[in-house]
XYZ file of C-alpha atoms in Angstrom:
343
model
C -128.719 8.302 5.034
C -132.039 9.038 6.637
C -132.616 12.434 5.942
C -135.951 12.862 8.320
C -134.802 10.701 11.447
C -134.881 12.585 13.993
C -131.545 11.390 15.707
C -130.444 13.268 12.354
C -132.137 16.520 13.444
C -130.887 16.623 16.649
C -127.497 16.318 15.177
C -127.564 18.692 13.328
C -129.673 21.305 14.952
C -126.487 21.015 17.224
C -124.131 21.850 15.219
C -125.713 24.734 13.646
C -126.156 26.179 17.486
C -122.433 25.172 17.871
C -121.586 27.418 13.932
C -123.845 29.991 15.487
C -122.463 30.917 18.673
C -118.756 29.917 18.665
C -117.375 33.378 18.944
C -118.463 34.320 15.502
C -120.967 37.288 14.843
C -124.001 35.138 14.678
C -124.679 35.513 10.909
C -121.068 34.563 9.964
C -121.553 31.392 12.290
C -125.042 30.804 10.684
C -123.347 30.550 7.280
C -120.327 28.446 8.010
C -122.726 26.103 9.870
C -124.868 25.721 6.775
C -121.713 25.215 4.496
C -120.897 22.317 6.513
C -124.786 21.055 7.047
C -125.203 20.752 3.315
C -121.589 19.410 2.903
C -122.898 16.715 5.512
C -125.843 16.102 3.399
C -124.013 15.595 0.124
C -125.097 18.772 -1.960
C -121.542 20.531 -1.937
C -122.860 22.352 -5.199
C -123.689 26.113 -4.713
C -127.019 26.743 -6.129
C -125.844 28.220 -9.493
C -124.263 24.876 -9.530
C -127.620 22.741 -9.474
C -129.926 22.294 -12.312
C -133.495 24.072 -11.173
C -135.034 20.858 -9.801
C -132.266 19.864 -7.706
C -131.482 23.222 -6.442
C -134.990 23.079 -5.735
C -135.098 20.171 -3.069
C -132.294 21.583 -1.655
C -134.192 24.953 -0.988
C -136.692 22.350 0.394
C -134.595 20.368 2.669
C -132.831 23.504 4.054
C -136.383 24.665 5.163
C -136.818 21.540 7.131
C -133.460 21.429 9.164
C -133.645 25.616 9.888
C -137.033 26.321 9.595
C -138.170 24.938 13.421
C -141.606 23.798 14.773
C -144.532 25.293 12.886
C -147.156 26.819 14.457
C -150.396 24.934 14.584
C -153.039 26.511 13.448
C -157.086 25.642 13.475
C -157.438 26.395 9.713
C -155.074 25.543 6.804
C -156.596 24.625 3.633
C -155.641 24.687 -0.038
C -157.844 26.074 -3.230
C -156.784 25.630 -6.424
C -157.456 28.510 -9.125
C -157.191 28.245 -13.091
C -154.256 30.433 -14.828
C -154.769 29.891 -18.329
C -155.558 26.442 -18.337
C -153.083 25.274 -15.308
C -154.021 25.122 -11.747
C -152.778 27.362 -9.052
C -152.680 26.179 -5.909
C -152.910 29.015 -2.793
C -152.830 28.102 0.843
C -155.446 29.781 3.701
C -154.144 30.478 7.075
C -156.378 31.505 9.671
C -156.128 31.541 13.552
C -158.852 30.976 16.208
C -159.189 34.869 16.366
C -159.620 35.031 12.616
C -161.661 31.975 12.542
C -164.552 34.005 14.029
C -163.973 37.431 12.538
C -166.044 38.191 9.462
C -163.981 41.094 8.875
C -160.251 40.310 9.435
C -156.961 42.076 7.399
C -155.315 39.846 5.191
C -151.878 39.219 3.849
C -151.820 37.919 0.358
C -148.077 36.421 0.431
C -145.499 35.682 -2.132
C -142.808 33.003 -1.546
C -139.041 33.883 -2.516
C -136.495 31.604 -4.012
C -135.598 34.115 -7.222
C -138.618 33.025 -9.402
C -137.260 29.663 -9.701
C -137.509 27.810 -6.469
C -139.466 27.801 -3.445
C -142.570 27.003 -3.074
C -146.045 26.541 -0.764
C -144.198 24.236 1.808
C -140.372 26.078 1.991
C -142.613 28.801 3.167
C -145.635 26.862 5.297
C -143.925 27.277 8.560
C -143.510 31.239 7.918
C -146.785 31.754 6.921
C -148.323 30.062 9.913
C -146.325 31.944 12.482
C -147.159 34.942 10.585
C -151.492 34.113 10.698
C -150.601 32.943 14.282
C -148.551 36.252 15.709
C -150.623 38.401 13.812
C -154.105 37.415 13.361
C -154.285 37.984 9.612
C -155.825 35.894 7.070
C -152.861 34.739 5.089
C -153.028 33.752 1.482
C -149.729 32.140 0.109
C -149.472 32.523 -3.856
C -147.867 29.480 -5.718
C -147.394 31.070 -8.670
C -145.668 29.252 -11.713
C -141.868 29.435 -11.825
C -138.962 30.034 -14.245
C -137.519 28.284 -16.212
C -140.606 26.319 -17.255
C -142.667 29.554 -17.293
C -140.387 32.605 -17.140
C -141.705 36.317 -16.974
C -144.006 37.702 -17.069
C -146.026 34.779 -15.949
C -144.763 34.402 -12.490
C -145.952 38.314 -11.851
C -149.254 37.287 -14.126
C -150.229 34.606 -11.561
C -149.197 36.403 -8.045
C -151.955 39.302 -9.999
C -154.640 36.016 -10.490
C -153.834 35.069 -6.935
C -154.318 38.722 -5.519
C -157.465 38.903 -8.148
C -158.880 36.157 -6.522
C -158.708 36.925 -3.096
C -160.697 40.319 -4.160
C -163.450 38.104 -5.738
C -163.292 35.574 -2.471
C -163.296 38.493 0.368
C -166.266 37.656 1.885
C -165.746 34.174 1.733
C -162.585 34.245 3.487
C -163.643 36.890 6.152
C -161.650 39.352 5.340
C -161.469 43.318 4.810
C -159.930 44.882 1.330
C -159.313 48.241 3.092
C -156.481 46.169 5.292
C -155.707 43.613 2.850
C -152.388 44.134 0.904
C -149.359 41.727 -0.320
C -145.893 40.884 1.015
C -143.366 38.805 0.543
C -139.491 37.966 0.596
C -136.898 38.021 -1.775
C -138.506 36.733 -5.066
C -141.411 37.080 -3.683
C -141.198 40.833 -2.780
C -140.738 41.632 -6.236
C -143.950 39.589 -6.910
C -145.694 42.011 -3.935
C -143.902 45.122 -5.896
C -145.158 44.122 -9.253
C -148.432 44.002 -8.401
C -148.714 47.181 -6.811
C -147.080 48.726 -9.874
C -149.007 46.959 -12.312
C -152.195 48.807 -11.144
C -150.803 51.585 -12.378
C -148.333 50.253 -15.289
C -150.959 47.866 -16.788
C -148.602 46.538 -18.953
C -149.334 42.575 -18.538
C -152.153 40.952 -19.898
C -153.114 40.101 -16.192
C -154.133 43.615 -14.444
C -155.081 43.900 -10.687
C -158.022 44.562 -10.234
C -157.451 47.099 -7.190
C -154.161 48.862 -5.097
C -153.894 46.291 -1.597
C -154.240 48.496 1.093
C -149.979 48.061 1.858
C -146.597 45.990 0.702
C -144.687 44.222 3.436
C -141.160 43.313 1.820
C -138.452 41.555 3.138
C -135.273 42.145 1.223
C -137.216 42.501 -1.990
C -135.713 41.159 -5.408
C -135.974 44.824 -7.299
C -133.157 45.519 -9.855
C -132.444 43.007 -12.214
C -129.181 44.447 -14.048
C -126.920 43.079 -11.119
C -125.078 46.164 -10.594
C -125.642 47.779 -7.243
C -122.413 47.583 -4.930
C -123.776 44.733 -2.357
C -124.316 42.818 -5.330
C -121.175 43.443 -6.365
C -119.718 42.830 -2.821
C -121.666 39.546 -1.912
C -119.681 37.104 -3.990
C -118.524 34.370 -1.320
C -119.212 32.722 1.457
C -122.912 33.975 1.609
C -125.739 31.681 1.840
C -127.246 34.104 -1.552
C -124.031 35.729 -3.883
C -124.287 37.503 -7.218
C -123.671 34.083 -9.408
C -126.465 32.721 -7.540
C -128.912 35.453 -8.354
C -127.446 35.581 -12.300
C -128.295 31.846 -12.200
C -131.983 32.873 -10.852
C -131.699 36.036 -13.444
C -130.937 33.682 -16.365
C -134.204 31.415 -16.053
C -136.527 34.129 -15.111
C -135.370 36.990 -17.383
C -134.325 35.056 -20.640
C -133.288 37.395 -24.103
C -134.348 39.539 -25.363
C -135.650 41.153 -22.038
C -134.213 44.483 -21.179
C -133.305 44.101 -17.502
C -133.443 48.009 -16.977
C -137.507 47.783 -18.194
C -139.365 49.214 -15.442
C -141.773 46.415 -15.258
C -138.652 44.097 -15.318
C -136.906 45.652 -12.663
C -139.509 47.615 -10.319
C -136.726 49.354 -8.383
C -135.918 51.322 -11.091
C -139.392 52.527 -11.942
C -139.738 56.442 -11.562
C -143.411 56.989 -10.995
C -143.772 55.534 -7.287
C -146.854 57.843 -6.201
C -149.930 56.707 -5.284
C -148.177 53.288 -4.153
C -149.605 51.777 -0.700
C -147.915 52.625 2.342
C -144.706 50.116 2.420
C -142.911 48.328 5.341
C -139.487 46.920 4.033
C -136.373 45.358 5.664
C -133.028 44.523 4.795
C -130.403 42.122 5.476
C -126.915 43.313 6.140
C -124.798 40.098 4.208
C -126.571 40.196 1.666
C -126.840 41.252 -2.649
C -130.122 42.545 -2.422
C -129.401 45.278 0.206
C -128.528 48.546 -1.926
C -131.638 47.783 -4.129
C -134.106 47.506 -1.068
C -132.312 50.492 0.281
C -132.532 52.641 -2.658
C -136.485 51.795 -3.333
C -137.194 52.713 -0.058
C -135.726 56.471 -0.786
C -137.501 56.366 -3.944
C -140.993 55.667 -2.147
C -140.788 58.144 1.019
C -139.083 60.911 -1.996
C -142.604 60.544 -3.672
C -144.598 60.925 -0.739
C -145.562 57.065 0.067
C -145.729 56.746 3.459
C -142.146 54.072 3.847
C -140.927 52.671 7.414
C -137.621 51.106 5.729
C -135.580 49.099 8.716
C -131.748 47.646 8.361
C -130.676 44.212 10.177
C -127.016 44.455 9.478
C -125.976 40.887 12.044
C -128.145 38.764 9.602
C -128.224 37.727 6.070
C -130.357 36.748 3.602
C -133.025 34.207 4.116
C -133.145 34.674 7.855
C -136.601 34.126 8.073
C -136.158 30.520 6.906
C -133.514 29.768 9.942
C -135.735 30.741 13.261
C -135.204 26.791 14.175
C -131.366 27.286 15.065
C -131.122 31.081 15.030
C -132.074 32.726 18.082
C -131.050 36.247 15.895
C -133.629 35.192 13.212
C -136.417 34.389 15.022
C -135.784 37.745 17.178
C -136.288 39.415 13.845
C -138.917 37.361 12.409
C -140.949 38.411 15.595
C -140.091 41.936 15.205
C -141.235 41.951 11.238
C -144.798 40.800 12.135
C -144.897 43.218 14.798
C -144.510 46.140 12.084
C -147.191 44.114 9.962
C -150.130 44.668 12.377
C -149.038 47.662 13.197
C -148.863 48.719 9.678
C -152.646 47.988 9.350
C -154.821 49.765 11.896
């Protein structure tokens, strides 16, 4: 089967409007349409079932059916940073506006995909909608994943990457006051841990200054697997509780205590002094509780939190504004609160 024809596409983009609109609530739809895209494709395996590198193309190919047209942007470039020996690879986004600003705000971004997959490209079309909506300099992070380098070196290199767009500023164009991190899933707990590490300083990597905000999109915070959506989200969910034990497994091997603070940032109890925080949830969903319950944390110790609930969407909806007319409603909605969240 050819797997990028576009006749293919079309078919499929199709039936995934046909999932998402045939009398079902549109994230119940979205799901049983994916079930059957991925059946179509041959990977009938959940993704606890897949060894990391398959699971990973799958993550991959799922980005290029739902994902839609990416936004074209004037500037897209790639630098490649040293962690220890290893490249790092990060990825510049800048629009016309930005372009010709010397002093633009800046998003330093952190893909999700539990620490294990995802990558630059699952989140290339995201990141330029985001530089193109908003204006921002956006930095994407490709940190090193689990299981090949567990933690704490995927929190180690999103620090290196936020690190080096402090020591690049002026090169990009680009203001520290309004330049902070984000990210989804995975990737929000990447954003977290770097915020917290200013203050923990517990990894051998430190950052080297608080970004100016977090932007988190059902952030990846407690690690013991215990809150009640995780507990509820077992089936029929494009993320359940064996997929994030599977993600759990490779990233947090023994003898790591999954209730350490710097192991599970939801759960650590000195939040002041964090950056003012923008974070959503999804209503079907594992993560939901734990974004909930950090956003309560932040706004009890006086960070300044504007915490928002999507309860007709699920997990990875920014990944499905291609076939989801809910998603991409959202997705616009999320950036909005970004630029406004940086005056």
């Amino acid at each position: 089967m050819n797997r990028s024809s576009p006749k293919l596409t079309q078919r499929l983009t199709r039936l995934l409007w046909t999932g998402a609109s045939a009398g079902e609530p549109s994230d119940r739809g979205m799901v049983a349409a994916q079930e059957r895209v991925v059946a179509m494709l041959g990977y009938t395996k959940a993704l606890h079932e897949q060894p990391p590198e398959k699971c990973r193309k799958t993550y991959l190919l799922l980005d290029k059916l739902f994902g839609g047209n990416k936004s074209k942007l004037p500037a897209v470039f790639d630098r490649l940073i040293d962690t220890d020996g290893d490249p790092m690879a990060l990825r510049i986004y800048k629009s016309e506006r930005a372009i010709a600003r010397k002093d633009n705000p800046c998003l330093v971004y952190f893909h999700g995909g539990g620490g294990v997959i995802g990558d630059l490209d699952t989140h290339d079309g995201f990141c330029r909608e985001v530089a193109a909506q908003s204006d921002f300099v956006v930095v994407s992070v490709d940190y090193r994943r689990a299981p090949e380098f567990p933690f704490p070196v995927p929190v180690e290199d999103s620090i290196r990457g936020w690190n080096w767009v402090c020591d690049n500023a002026q090169d990009l164009g680009i203001d520290l006051s309004r330049t902070g991190v984000g990210g989804d899933s995975a990737g929000g707990y990447m954003a977290t841990c770097v915020c917290q590490q200013v203050k923990l300083r517990s990894l051998s990597v430190v950052p080297q200054r608080m970004p100016a905000y977090q932007w988190l999109i059902y952030p990846m915070l407690d690690c013991r697997l215990e809150t009640p959506s995780t507990k509820r989200c077992t089936e029929g969910m494009v993320l359940t509780r064996a997929d994030m034990a599977y993600f759990f497994d490779h990233l947090l091997p023994p003898p790591l205590d999954r209730a350490d603070r710097q192991v599970s940032p939801g759960l650590n109890p000195d939040l002041q002094g964090l950056p003012k925080t923008y974070l959503i949830t999804a209503g079907f969903d594992p993560l939901e509780d734990e974004g909930k319950n950090y956003a309560t944390a932040l706004a009890q110790q006086g960070v300044e939190v504007d915490a928002e609930h999507v309860a007709d969407v699920m997990h990875g909806f920014i990944g499905f504004v291609g076939v989801c007319p809910t998603s991409a409603t959202y997705v616009r909605q999320l950036i909005e609160k970004l630029t406004q969240q940086v005056v």
